[in-house]
PDB file of C-alpha atoms and ligand atoms in Angstrom:
ATOM      1  CA  UNK A   1      15.013 -39.124 -39.599  1.00 53.00           C
ATOM      2  CA  UNK A   2      13.959 -41.291 -42.643  1.00 52.00           C
ATOM      3  CA  UNK A   3      16.478 -44.332 -43.174  1.00 60.00           C
ATOM      4  CA  UNK A   4      17.797 -45.048 -46.471  1.00 71.00           C
ATOM      5  CA  UNK A   5      16.938 -48.785 -46.250  1.00 74.00           C
ATOM      6  CA  UNK A   6      13.232 -50.506 -45.973  1.00 76.00           C
ATOM      7  CA  UNK A   7      14.331 -52.042 -42.649  1.00 86.00           C
ATOM      8  CA  UNK A   8      15.783 -51.066 -39.506  1.00 95.00           C
ATOM      9  CA  UNK A   9      19.444 -51.643 -39.933  1.00 98.00           C
ATOM     10  CA  UNK A  10      21.656 -50.753 -36.856  1.00 98.00           C
ATOM     11  CA  UNK A  11      24.627 -49.780 -38.770  1.00 98.00           C
ATOM     12  CA  UNK A  12      25.724 -46.371 -36.966  1.00 97.00           C
ATOM     13  CA  UNK A  13      24.631 -44.357 -34.515  1.00 97.00           C
ATOM     14  CA  UNK A  14      23.973 -41.155 -36.740  1.00 96.00           C
ATOM     15  CA  UNK A  15      21.853 -43.316 -39.118  1.00 96.00           C
ATOM     16  CA  UNK A  16      18.832 -44.345 -36.538  1.00 96.00           C
ATOM     17  CA  UNK A  17      17.081 -41.335 -35.410  1.00 96.00           C
ATOM     18  CA  UNK A  18      17.421 -40.089 -31.617  1.00 97.00           C
ATOM     19  CA  UNK A  19      14.019 -40.935 -30.762  1.00 97.00           C
ATOM     20  CA  UNK A  20      14.582 -44.238 -31.423  1.00 97.00           C
ATOM     21  CA  UNK A  21      18.175 -44.357 -30.023  1.00 98.00           C
ATOM     22  CA  UNK A  22      16.441 -43.417 -26.380  1.00 98.00           C
ATOM     23  CA  UNK A  23      13.787 -46.051 -26.901  1.00 98.00           C
ATOM     24  CA  UNK A  24      16.308 -48.691 -27.524  1.00 98.00           C
ATOM     25  CA  UNK A  25      18.484 -47.712 -23.971  1.00 98.00           C
ATOM     26  CA  UNK A  26      14.915 -47.498 -22.018  1.00 98.00           C
ATOM     27  CA  UNK A  27      14.298 -50.971 -23.323  1.00 98.00           C
ATOM     28  CA  UNK A  28      18.068 -51.976 -22.524  1.00 98.00           C
ATOM     29  CA  UNK A  29      17.238 -50.718 -18.914  1.00 98.00           C
ATOM     30  CA  UNK A  30      13.820 -52.029 -18.481  1.00 98.00           C
ATOM     31  CA  UNK A  31      15.071 -55.292 -19.552  1.00 98.00           C
ATOM     32  CA  UNK A  32      18.281 -55.556 -17.643  1.00 98.00           C
ATOM     33  CA  UNK A  33      15.653 -54.478 -14.349  1.00 97.00           C
ATOM     34  CA  UNK A  34      13.216 -57.197 -15.513  1.00 97.00           C
ATOM     35  CA  UNK A  35      16.040 -60.201 -15.165  1.00 96.00           C
ATOM     36  CA  UNK A  36      17.674 -59.365 -11.796  1.00 95.00           C
ATOM     37  CA  UNK A  37      18.919 -61.919  -9.769  1.00 94.00           C
ATOM     38  CA  UNK A  38      18.095 -64.564 -11.909  1.00 96.00           C
ATOM     39  CA  UNK A  39      20.361 -66.963 -13.418  1.00 97.00           C
ATOM     40  CA  UNK A  40      22.031 -66.306 -16.922  1.00 97.00           C
ATOM     41  CA  UNK A  41      20.639 -69.037 -19.090  1.00 96.00           C
ATOM     42  CA  UNK A  42      16.868 -68.562 -17.384  1.00 97.00           C
ATOM     43  CA  UNK A  43      14.912 -67.294 -20.325  1.00 97.00           C
ATOM     44  CA  UNK A  44      13.336 -64.074 -19.770  1.00 96.00           C
ATOM     45  CA  UNK A  45       9.520 -63.427 -19.471  1.00 96.00           C
ATOM     46  CA  UNK A  46       8.691 -62.083 -22.574  1.00 94.00           C
ATOM     47  CA  UNK A  47       9.939 -64.166 -25.325  1.00 97.00           C
ATOM     48  CA  UNK A  48      10.143 -61.394 -28.507  1.00 97.00           C
ATOM     49  CA  UNK A  49      12.794 -63.621 -30.362  1.00 98.00           C
ATOM     50  CA  UNK A  50      11.130 -67.226 -30.377  1.00 98.00           C
ATOM     51  CA  UNK A  51      11.013 -68.757 -33.560  1.00 97.00           C
ATOM     52  CA  UNK A  52      14.206 -66.749 -34.832  1.00 98.00           C
ATOM     53  CA  UNK A  53      17.384 -67.414 -36.170  1.00 98.00           C
ATOM     54  CA  UNK A  54      20.059 -64.798 -35.472  1.00 98.00           C
ATOM     55  CA  UNK A  55      23.503 -65.396 -37.346  1.00 98.00           C
ATOM     56  CA  UNK A  56      26.944 -63.678 -36.051  1.00 98.00           C
ATOM     57  CA  UNK A  57      29.646 -63.306 -38.364  1.00 97.00           C
ATOM     58  CA  UNK A  58      33.120 -62.690 -36.894  1.00 97.00           C
ATOM     59  CA  UNK A  59      35.830 -61.497 -39.366  1.00 95.00           C
ATOM     60  CA  UNK A  60      38.091 -60.431 -36.370  1.00 95.00           C
ATOM     61  CA  UNK A  61      38.463 -61.573 -32.723  1.00 95.00           C
ATOM     62  CA  UNK A  62      35.906 -60.674 -29.625  1.00 97.00           C
ATOM     63  CA  UNK A  63      35.060 -62.337 -26.072  1.00 97.00           C
ATOM     64  CA  UNK A  64      32.441 -59.625 -25.301  1.00 98.00           C
ATOM     65  CA  UNK A  65      30.580 -58.598 -28.458  1.00 98.00           C
ATOM     66  CA  UNK A  66      30.511 -62.630 -29.412  1.00 98.00           C
ATOM     67  CA  UNK A  67      29.357 -63.847 -25.702  1.00 98.00           C
ATOM     68  CA  UNK A  68      27.141 -60.889 -25.272  1.00 98.00           C
ATOM     69  CA  UNK A  69      24.816 -61.085 -28.149  1.00 98.00           C
ATOM     70  CA  UNK A  70      24.919 -64.900 -28.135  1.00 98.00           C
ATOM     71  CA  UNK A  71      23.393 -65.305 -24.799  1.00 98.00           C
ATOM     72  CA  UNK A  72      21.079 -62.552 -25.574  1.00 98.00           C
ATOM     73  CA  UNK A  73      19.247 -64.367 -28.285  1.00 98.00           C
ATOM     74  CA  UNK A  74      18.859 -67.067 -26.253  1.00 98.00           C
ATOM     75  CA  UNK A  75      17.498 -65.236 -23.348  1.00 98.00           C
ATOM     76  CA  UNK A  76      14.864 -64.055 -25.534  1.00 98.00           C
ATOM     77  CA  UNK A  77      13.662 -67.117 -26.591  1.00 98.00           C
ATOM     78  CA  UNK A  78      15.560 -67.209 -30.199  1.00 98.00           C
ATOM     79  CA  UNK A  79      18.310 -69.518 -31.701  1.00 98.00           C
ATOM     80  CA  UNK A  80      22.088 -68.176 -32.893  1.00 98.00           C
ATOM     81  CA  UNK A  81      24.749 -69.273 -34.830  1.00 97.00           C
ATOM     82  CA  UNK A  82      28.140 -68.236 -34.559  1.00 97.00           C
ATOM     83  CA  UNK A  83      29.995 -68.043 -37.912  1.00 97.00           C
ATOM     84  CA  UNK A  84      33.578 -67.392 -38.293  1.00 94.00           C
ATOM     85  CA  UNK A  85      34.415 -65.359 -41.553  1.00 88.00           C
ATOM     86  CA  UNK A  86      37.552 -67.488 -42.842  1.00 87.00           C
ATOM     87  CA  UNK A  87      35.752 -70.651 -42.322  1.00 87.00           C
ATOM     88  CA  UNK A  88      32.430 -69.106 -45.146  1.00 90.00           C
ATOM     89  CA  UNK A  89      32.966 -68.920 -48.345  1.00 89.00           C
ATOM     90  CA  UNK A  90      32.943 -65.038 -47.622  1.00 85.00           C
ATOM     91  CA  UNK A  91      36.390 -65.635 -46.765  1.00 79.00           C
ATOM     92  CA  UNK A  92      37.188 -67.359 -50.325  1.00 86.00           C
ATOM     93  CA  UNK A  93      36.007 -64.985 -52.817  1.00 88.00           C
ATOM     94  CA  UNK A  94      32.255 -65.151 -52.998  1.00 93.00           C
ATOM     95  CA  UNK A  95      30.575 -61.616 -52.704  1.00 95.00           C
ATOM     96  CA  UNK A  96      29.591 -59.918 -50.160  1.00 95.00           C
ATOM     97  CA  UNK A  97      26.033 -59.179 -51.931  1.00 96.00           C
ATOM     98  CA  UNK A  98      25.807 -63.176 -52.788  1.00 96.00           C
ATOM     99  CA  UNK A  99      26.559 -63.863 -49.145  1.00 96.00           C
ATOM    100  CA  UNK A 100      23.807 -61.810 -47.821  1.00 97.00           C
ATOM    101  CA  UNK A 101      20.906 -62.958 -50.100  1.00 97.00           C
ATOM    102  CA  UNK A 102      21.820 -66.410 -49.554  1.00 97.00           C
ATOM    103  CA  UNK A 103      21.695 -65.861 -45.438  1.00 97.00           C
ATOM    104  CA  UNK A 104      18.286 -64.444 -45.743  1.00 97.00           C
ATOM    105  CA  UNK A 105      16.864 -67.014 -47.311  1.00 98.00           C
ATOM    106  CA  UNK A 106      18.126 -68.958 -43.729  1.00 98.00           C
ATOM    107  CA  UNK A 107      17.995 -66.690 -41.069  1.00 98.00           C
ATOM    108  CA  UNK A 108      15.820 -63.443 -39.478  1.00 98.00           C
ATOM    109  CA  UNK A 109      18.911 -60.976 -38.478  1.00 98.00           C
ATOM    110  CA  UNK A 110      22.461 -60.797 -39.227  1.00 98.00           C
ATOM    111  CA  UNK A 111      25.180 -59.435 -36.765  1.00 98.00           C
ATOM    112  CA  UNK A 112      28.805 -58.733 -38.429  1.00 98.00           C
ATOM    113  CA  UNK A 113      31.787 -57.481 -37.243  1.00 98.00           C
ATOM    114  CA  UNK A 114      34.608 -56.781 -40.048  1.00 97.00           C
ATOM    115  CA  UNK A 115      37.232 -55.112 -41.435  1.00 95.00           C
ATOM    116  CA  UNK A 116      36.466 -52.850 -43.988  1.00 96.00           C
ATOM    117  CA  UNK A 117      32.753 -50.512 -43.692  1.00 97.00           C
ATOM    118  CA  UNK A 118      31.998 -51.602 -47.174  1.00 97.00           C
ATOM    119  CA  UNK A 119      31.370 -54.878 -46.550  1.00 96.00           C
ATOM    120  CA  UNK A 120      28.878 -53.728 -43.728  1.00 97.00           C
ATOM    121  CA  UNK A 121      27.222 -51.452 -45.872  1.00 97.00           C
ATOM    122  CA  UNK A 122      27.117 -54.192 -48.987  1.00 97.00           C
ATOM    123  CA  UNK A 123      25.414 -56.928 -46.191  1.00 97.00           C
ATOM    124  CA  UNK A 124      22.744 -54.063 -45.502  1.00 97.00           C
ATOM    125  CA  UNK A 125      22.055 -53.239 -49.107  1.00 96.00           C
ATOM    126  CA  UNK A 126      21.457 -56.877 -50.593  1.00 97.00           C
ATOM    127  CA  UNK A 127      20.079 -58.652 -47.016  1.00 97.00           C
ATOM    128  CA  UNK A 128      16.623 -58.865 -46.874  1.00 97.00           C
ATOM    129  CA  UNK A 129      16.627 -59.110 -42.948  1.00 98.00           C
ATOM    130  CA  UNK A 130      18.015 -56.584 -40.762  1.00 98.00           C
ATOM    131  CA  UNK A 131      22.003 -56.199 -40.320  1.00 98.00           C
ATOM    132  CA  UNK A 132      23.504 -54.842 -37.526  1.00 98.00           C
ATOM    133  CA  UNK A 133      27.076 -53.445 -36.852  1.00 98.00           C
ATOM    134  CA  UNK A 134      29.307 -55.751 -34.408  1.00 98.00           C
ATOM    135  CA  UNK A 135      32.435 -53.584 -34.883  1.00 98.00           C
ATOM    136  CA  UNK A 136      34.087 -52.361 -38.231  1.00 98.00           C
ATOM    137  CA  UNK A 137      37.295 -50.571 -38.549  1.00 97.00           C
ATOM    138  CA  UNK A 138      35.900 -47.693 -38.966  1.00 97.00           C
ATOM    139  CA  UNK A 139      32.577 -47.701 -36.071  1.00 98.00           C
ATOM    140  CA  UNK A 140      31.248 -49.625 -33.206  1.00 98.00           C
ATOM    141  CA  UNK A 141      27.953 -48.619 -32.163  1.00 98.00           C
ATOM    142  CA  UNK A 142      27.198 -51.242 -29.926  1.00 98.00           C
ATOM    143  CA  UNK A 143      29.700 -50.721 -27.530  1.00 98.00           C
ATOM    144  CA  UNK A 144      28.399 -47.054 -27.372  1.00 98.00           C
ATOM    145  CA  UNK A 145      24.821 -47.647 -26.566  1.00 98.00           C
ATOM    146  CA  UNK A 146      25.828 -49.987 -23.884  1.00 98.00           C
ATOM    147  CA  UNK A 147      28.296 -46.739 -22.660  1.00 98.00           C
ATOM    148  CA  UNK A 148      24.924 -44.453 -22.789  1.00 98.00           C
ATOM    149  CA  UNK A 149      23.255 -46.758 -20.665  1.00 98.00           C
ATOM    150  CA  UNK A 150      25.959 -47.039 -18.308  1.00 98.00           C
ATOM    151  CA  UNK A 151      26.634 -43.578 -17.953  1.00 98.00           C
ATOM    152  CA  UNK A 152      22.937 -43.182 -17.463  1.00 98.00           C
ATOM    153  CA  UNK A 153      22.406 -45.476 -14.920  1.00 98.00           C
ATOM    154  CA  UNK A 154      24.921 -44.482 -12.892  1.00 98.00           C
ATOM    155  CA  UNK A 155      24.997 -40.493 -13.317  1.00 98.00           C
ATOM    156  CA  UNK A 156      21.475 -39.212 -15.212  1.00 98.00           C
ATOM    157  CA  UNK A 157      21.247 -38.619 -18.794  1.00 98.00           C
ATOM    158  CA  UNK A 158      24.224 -37.539 -20.567  1.00 98.00           C
ATOM    159  CA  UNK A 159      22.701 -34.767 -22.305  1.00 97.00           C
ATOM    160  CA  UNK A 160      24.963 -31.594 -21.833  1.00 96.00           C
ATOM    161  CA  UNK A 161      27.735 -33.386 -20.022  1.00 98.00           C
ATOM    162  CA  UNK A 162      31.076 -33.362 -20.763  1.00 98.00           C
ATOM    163  CA  UNK A 163      33.151 -36.472 -22.164  1.00 98.00           C
ATOM    164  CA  UNK A 164      37.076 -36.836 -22.934  1.00 98.00           C
ATOM    165  CA  UNK A 165      38.007 -39.322 -25.009  1.00 98.00           C
ATOM    166  CA  UNK A 166      42.134 -39.622 -24.605  1.00 98.00           C
ATOM    167  CA  UNK A 167      44.151 -41.489 -26.635  1.00 97.00           C
ATOM    168  CA  UNK A 168      43.499 -42.991 -30.299  1.00 96.00           C
ATOM    169  CA  UNK A 169      40.486 -41.150 -32.596  1.00 97.00           C
ATOM    170  CA  UNK A 170      40.060 -44.787 -33.238  1.00 97.00           C
ATOM    171  CA  UNK A 171      36.592 -46.635 -34.046  1.00 97.00           C
ATOM    172  CA  UNK A 172      35.132 -46.453 -31.019  1.00 98.00           C
ATOM    173  CA  UNK A 173      35.601 -42.537 -30.679  1.00 98.00           C
ATOM    174  CA  UNK A 174      33.896 -41.759 -33.658  1.00 98.00           C
ATOM    175  CA  UNK A 175      30.866 -43.872 -32.522  1.00 98.00           C
ATOM    176  CA  UNK A 176      31.006 -41.257 -29.125  1.00 98.00           C
ATOM    177  CA  UNK A 177      31.396 -38.577 -32.049  1.00 98.00           C
ATOM    178  CA  UNK A 178      28.206 -39.804 -33.383  1.00 98.00           C
ATOM    179  CA  UNK A 179      26.414 -40.202 -30.074  1.00 98.00           C
ATOM    180  CA  UNK A 180      27.086 -36.597 -28.929  1.00 97.00           C
ATOM    181  CA  UNK A 181      25.090 -35.819 -32.036  1.00 92.00           C
ATOM    182  CA  UNK A 182      22.810 -37.622 -31.157  1.00 97.00           C
ATOM    183  CA  UNK A 183      22.094 -37.703 -27.504  1.00 97.00           C
ATOM    184  CA  UNK A 184      23.630 -33.851 -27.116  1.00 96.00           C
ATOM    185  CA  UNK A 185      26.915 -33.713 -24.899  1.00 97.00           C
ATOM    186  CA  UNK A 186      29.875 -32.686 -25.900  1.00 97.00           C
ATOM    187  CA  UNK A 187      33.052 -34.217 -26.159  1.00 98.00           C
ATOM    188  CA  UNK A 188      37.038 -33.193 -25.916  1.00 98.00           C
ATOM    189  CA  UNK A 189      39.507 -35.392 -27.795  1.00 98.00           C
ATOM    190  CA  UNK A 190      42.893 -35.191 -26.455  1.00 98.00           C
ATOM    191  CA  UNK A 191      45.735 -37.038 -27.785  1.00 98.00           C
ATOM    192  CA  UNK A 192      48.465 -36.483 -30.751  1.00 97.00           C
ATOM    193  CA  UNK A 193      47.555 -34.983 -33.913  1.00 97.00           C
ATOM    194  CA  UNK A 194      48.201 -38.057 -35.816  1.00 95.00           C
ATOM    195  CA  UNK A 195      45.467 -39.995 -34.298  1.00 96.00           C
ATOM    196  CA  UNK A 196      42.690 -37.594 -34.644  1.00 98.00           C
ATOM    197  CA  UNK A 197      39.477 -38.428 -35.055  1.00 98.00           C
ATOM    198  CA  UNK A 198      38.223 -38.413 -38.505  1.00 97.00           C
ATOM    199  CA  UNK A 199      37.115 -34.610 -39.530  1.00 97.00           C
ATOM    200  CA  UNK A 200      33.702 -36.603 -40.972  1.00 96.00           C
ATOM    201  CA  UNK A 201      32.600 -37.378 -37.478  1.00 97.00           C
ATOM    202  CA  UNK A 202      34.220 -34.357 -35.911  1.00 98.00           C
ATOM    203  CA  UNK A 203      32.233 -32.314 -38.128  1.00 97.00           C
ATOM    204  CA  UNK A 204      29.097 -34.137 -37.646  1.00 95.00           C
ATOM    205  CA  UNK A 205      28.711 -33.843 -34.103  1.00 96.00           C
ATOM    206  CA  UNK A 206      29.829 -29.621 -34.580  1.00 97.00           C
ATOM    207  CA  UNK A 207      26.990 -29.427 -37.002  1.00 96.00           C
ATOM    208  CA  UNK A 208      24.328 -31.129 -34.512  1.00 93.00           C
ATOM    209  CA  UNK A 209      25.313 -28.760 -32.053  1.00 94.00           C
ATOM    210  CA  UNK A 210      27.753 -30.868 -30.068  1.00 94.00           C
ATOM    211  CA  UNK A 211      30.588 -28.573 -29.005  1.00 97.00           C
ATOM    212  CA  UNK A 212      33.789 -30.646 -29.889  1.00 98.00           C
ATOM    213  CA  UNK A 213      37.547 -29.792 -28.681  1.00 98.00           C
ATOM    214  CA  UNK A 214      40.357 -31.067 -29.547  1.00 98.00           C
ATOM    215  CA  UNK A 215      43.262 -30.696 -26.714  1.00 98.00           C
ATOM    216  CA  UNK A 216      46.421 -31.751 -27.150  1.00 98.00           C
ATOM    217  CA  UNK A 217      47.077 -31.197 -23.035  1.00 98.00           C
ATOM    218  CA  UNK A 218      45.769 -34.238 -21.467  1.00 98.00           C
ATOM    219  CA  UNK A 219      45.325 -32.294 -17.761  1.00 98.00           C
ATOM    220  CA  UNK A 220      43.488 -29.204 -19.668  1.00 98.00           C
ATOM    221  CA  UNK A 221      41.328 -31.789 -21.946  1.00 98.00           C
ATOM    222  CA  UNK A 222      40.289 -33.509 -18.562  1.00 98.00           C
ATOM    223  CA  UNK A 223      39.726 -30.780 -16.244  1.00 98.00           C
ATOM    224  CA  UNK A 224      35.703 -30.886 -15.765  1.00 98.00           C
ATOM    225  CA  UNK A 225      34.988 -33.947 -17.084  1.00 98.00           C
ATOM    226  CA  UNK A 226      31.402 -36.051 -16.360  1.00 98.00           C
ATOM    227  CA  UNK A 227      33.410 -39.087 -18.141  1.00 98.00           C
ATOM    228  CA  UNK A 228      36.929 -39.967 -19.349  1.00 98.00           C
ATOM    229  CA  UNK A 229      37.154 -42.947 -21.893  1.00 98.00           C
ATOM    230  CA  UNK A 230      40.066 -44.730 -22.957  1.00 98.00           C
ATOM    231  CA  UNK A 231      40.557 -47.420 -25.112  1.00 95.00           C
ATOM    232  CA  UNK A 232      43.764 -49.555 -26.178  1.00 93.00           C
ATOM    233  CA  UNK A 233      46.320 -48.148 -28.295  1.00 91.00           C
ATOM    234  CA  UNK A 234      46.868 -50.557 -30.836  1.00 82.00           C
ATOM    235  CA  UNK A 235      43.683 -51.608 -32.101  1.00 77.00           C
ATOM    236  CA  UNK A 236      42.959 -54.796 -34.095  1.00 73.00           C
ATOM    237  CA  UNK A 237      43.065 -53.141 -37.943  1.00 76.00           C
ATOM    238  CA  UNK A 238      46.498 -51.485 -36.421  1.00 72.00           C
ATOM    239  CA  UNK A 239      49.797 -53.046 -37.791  1.00 73.00           C
ATOM    240  CA  UNK A 240      51.600 -54.395 -35.040  1.00 76.00           C
ATOM    241  CA  UNK A 241      55.053 -53.177 -36.685  1.00 77.00           C
ATOM    242  CA  UNK A 242      53.437 -49.799 -35.842  1.00 81.00           C
ATOM    243  CA  UNK A 243      53.193 -50.320 -31.939  1.00 83.00           C
ATOM    244  CA  UNK A 244      56.017 -48.874 -30.504  1.00 85.00           C
ATOM    245  CA  UNK A 245      55.923 -45.688 -32.138  1.00 85.00           C
ATOM    246  CA  UNK A 246      52.077 -45.485 -30.843  1.00 89.00           C
ATOM    247  CA  UNK A 247      52.897 -46.026 -27.527  1.00 89.00           C
ATOM    248  CA  UNK A 248      55.654 -43.237 -27.297  1.00 89.00           C
ATOM    249  CA  UNK A 249      53.025 -40.837 -28.802  1.00 93.00           C
ATOM    250  CA  UNK A 250      50.126 -41.946 -26.562  1.00 95.00           C
ATOM    251  CA  UNK A 251      52.554 -42.154 -23.208  1.00 94.00           C
ATOM    252  CA  UNK A 252      51.408 -38.409 -21.798  1.00 96.00           C
ATOM    253  CA  UNK A 253      47.181 -39.769 -22.847  1.00 97.00           C
ATOM    254  CA  UNK A 254      47.629 -42.190 -20.402  1.00 97.00           C
ATOM    255  CA  UNK A 255      44.700 -42.493 -17.590  1.00 98.00           C
ATOM    256  CA  UNK A 256      46.259 -42.628 -14.201  1.00 98.00           C
ATOM    257  CA  UNK A 257      45.109 -41.444 -10.903  1.00 98.00           C
ATOM    258  CA  UNK A 258      47.080 -38.065 -11.235  1.00 98.00           C
ATOM    259  CA  UNK A 259      45.281 -37.486 -14.332  1.00 98.00           C
ATOM    260  CA  UNK A 260      41.798 -38.097 -12.959  1.00 98.00           C
ATOM    261  CA  UNK A 261      42.195 -35.941 -10.345  1.00 98.00           C
ATOM    262  CA  UNK A 262      41.567 -33.245 -12.703  1.00 98.00           C
ATOM    263  CA  UNK A 263      38.176 -34.489 -13.590  1.00 98.00           C
ATOM    264  CA  UNK A 264      35.342 -33.536 -11.593  1.00 98.00           C
ATOM    265  CA  UNK A 265      34.801 -34.969  -8.661  1.00 98.00           C
ATOM    266  CA  UNK A 266      31.951 -37.702  -9.392  1.00 98.00           C
ATOM    267  CA  UNK A 267      33.303 -38.362 -12.748  1.00 98.00           C
ATOM    268  CA  UNK A 268      33.662 -41.740 -14.418  1.00 98.00           C
ATOM    269  CA  UNK A 269      35.940 -43.737 -15.669  1.00 98.00           C
ATOM    270  CA  UNK A 270      34.950 -46.329 -19.224  1.00 98.00           C
ATOM    271  CA  UNK A 271      36.853 -48.368 -20.984  1.00 98.00           C
ATOM    272  CA  UNK A 272      35.253 -50.962 -23.889  1.00 98.00           C
ATOM    273  CA  UNK A 273      37.858 -53.584 -22.835  1.00 97.00           C
ATOM    274  CA  UNK A 274      40.207 -54.929 -23.480  1.00 97.00           C
ATOM    275  CA  UNK A 275      42.524 -53.122 -21.978  1.00 96.00           C
ATOM    276  CA  UNK A 276      46.245 -53.271 -21.583  1.00 96.00           C
ATOM    277  CA  UNK A 277      47.049 -52.798 -17.830  1.00 97.00           C
ATOM    278  CA  UNK A 278      49.273 -50.107 -17.439  1.00 95.00           C
ATOM    279  CA  UNK A 279      49.540 -48.818 -21.060  1.00 94.00           C
ATOM    280  CA  UNK A 280      46.379 -46.749 -21.956  1.00 95.00           C
ATOM    281  CA  UNK A 281      45.299 -47.257 -18.870  1.00 98.00           C
ATOM    282  CA  UNK A 282      46.509 -47.855 -14.479  1.00 98.00           C
ATOM    283  CA  UNK A 283      45.131 -51.013 -12.515  1.00 98.00           C
ATOM    284  CA  UNK A 284      44.526 -48.205  -9.579  1.00 98.00           C
ATOM    285  CA  UNK A 285      41.977 -46.645 -12.446  1.00 98.00           C
ATOM    286  CA  UNK A 286      40.339 -49.533 -13.747  1.00 98.00           C
ATOM    287  CA  UNK A 287      39.813 -51.128 -10.105  1.00 98.00           C
ATOM    288  CA  UNK A 288      39.145 -47.997  -8.602  1.00 98.00           C
ATOM    289  CA  UNK A 289      35.579 -46.277  -7.261  1.00 98.00           C
ATOM    290  CA  UNK A 290      35.501 -44.009 -10.342  1.00 98.00           C
ATOM    291  CA  UNK A 291      35.203 -46.917 -13.034  1.00 98.00           C
ATOM    292  CA  UNK A 292      32.309 -48.659 -14.774  1.00 98.00           C
ATOM    293  CA  UNK A 293      34.224 -51.345 -16.917  1.00 98.00           C
ATOM    294  CA  UNK A 294      32.463 -53.948 -15.875  1.00 98.00           C
ATOM    295  CA  UNK A 295      28.691 -52.311 -16.030  1.00 98.00           C
ATOM    296  CA  UNK A 296      29.862 -51.466 -19.473  1.00 98.00           C
ATOM    297  CA  UNK A 297      30.834 -55.104 -20.423  1.00 98.00           C
ATOM    298  CA  UNK A 298      27.569 -56.390 -19.031  1.00 98.00           C
ATOM    299  CA  UNK A 299      25.487 -53.806 -20.437  1.00 98.00           C
ATOM    300  CA  UNK A 300      26.516 -54.838 -24.017  1.00 98.00           C
ATOM    301  CA  UNK A 301      24.388 -57.853 -23.115  1.00 98.00           C
ATOM    302  CA  UNK A 302      20.864 -55.903 -22.335  1.00 98.00           C
ATOM    303  CA  UNK A 303      21.442 -52.969 -25.052  1.00 98.00           C
ATOM    304  CA  UNK A 304      21.987 -55.290 -27.668  1.00 98.00           C
ATOM    305  CA  UNK A 305      19.043 -57.187 -26.893  1.00 98.00           C
ATOM    306  CA  UNK A 306      16.858 -53.837 -26.719  1.00 98.00           C
ATOM    307  CA  UNK A 307      18.875 -53.290 -30.685  1.00 98.00           C
ATOM    308  CA  UNK A 308      17.879 -56.675 -31.798  1.00 98.00           C
ATOM    309  CA  UNK A 309      14.215 -55.891 -31.048  1.00 98.00           C
ATOM    310  CA  UNK A 310      14.454 -52.669 -32.461  1.00 98.00           C
ATOM    311  CA  UNK A 311      15.859 -54.265 -35.575  1.00 98.00           C
ATOM    312  CA  UNK A 312      13.311 -56.706 -35.500  1.00 97.00           C
ATOM    313  CA  UNK A 313      10.528 -54.336 -34.690  1.00 96.00           C
ATOM    314  CA  UNK A 314       9.794 -57.054 -31.878  1.00 95.00           C
TER     315      UNK A 314
HETATM  316  N1   CP B   1      34.542 -54.445 -26.583  1.00 72.73           N
HETATM  317  C1   CP B   1      34.666 -55.248 -27.657  1.00 72.73           C
HETATM  318  O1   CP B   1      34.090 -55.209 -28.344  1.00 72.73           O
HETATM  319  O2   CP B   1      34.829 -56.582 -26.713  1.00 72.73           O
HETATM  320  P1   CP B   1      35.117 -57.522 -27.695  1.00 72.73           P
HETATM  321  O3   CP B   1      36.397 -57.475 -28.758  1.00 72.73           O
HETATM  322  O4   CP B   1      35.800 -58.576 -27.061  1.00 72.73           O
HETATM  323  O5   CP B   1      34.272 -58.216 -28.601  1.00 72.73           O
END
């Protein structure tokens, strides 16, 4: 697959070749292995980001993305700056294009978490350094790279496996559909029709040969699953006034012990966090033997380190 950009932006999983995605996951696993048992602030043996300056822009709240990128840059010998979109001129009328061109004179790599996807794509169009998608209203590719790494560390290749997404067909679900196409797994979505994933994402996965099933009955959906995934019922871009309506629609899709009993015995449970315990998932599942949620969170660090190396060709 030829990129539409002259450099390695990491914008979405379907915009990066399958070979490169597998290479990133392999590197993430190797880098994680190489620093087992070390204090978090200790440098890696290899310092591919030495001399590199990385800007991390947040227009939305974050715990995992903010800390894991910042720590990852430092472990690889680079320097990072965490910027709040609202404190930049970006939040006060300066264009994305001008911001991208100016920032490219100061830094070697830009990660941005924003609302509208067009902010990300415009940043990528005008920046002369690589840009990474740290989440938009439509997709969250870094999360899913960490999730693939996590699944494979526990159960081997994800190719051919059945992944079940329960709840809202949101931005994280969209990136799972992109990954289904690139990594060759099947995805069943179970949730209310009002919250189906966008047809564009479903179509892309199907055209790539993945089996994508929409199943309203959560019990039928979860039958035979290798991996069950949930996410918050009200995302950062959803209005708080829709909360009660969404909760009422989504209650039948809560992941609890009774529902997990219909998945394969060795099925894993994932959630990108933050979670709302006893809403989309019970504590008994989150803290139970099938849950790998904290491995997922840790792997944000390792996967993103490999993504940054890929972006910079280092
Ligand atoms: N999963 C995730 O992206 O977490 P944060 O919003 O805390 O970065």
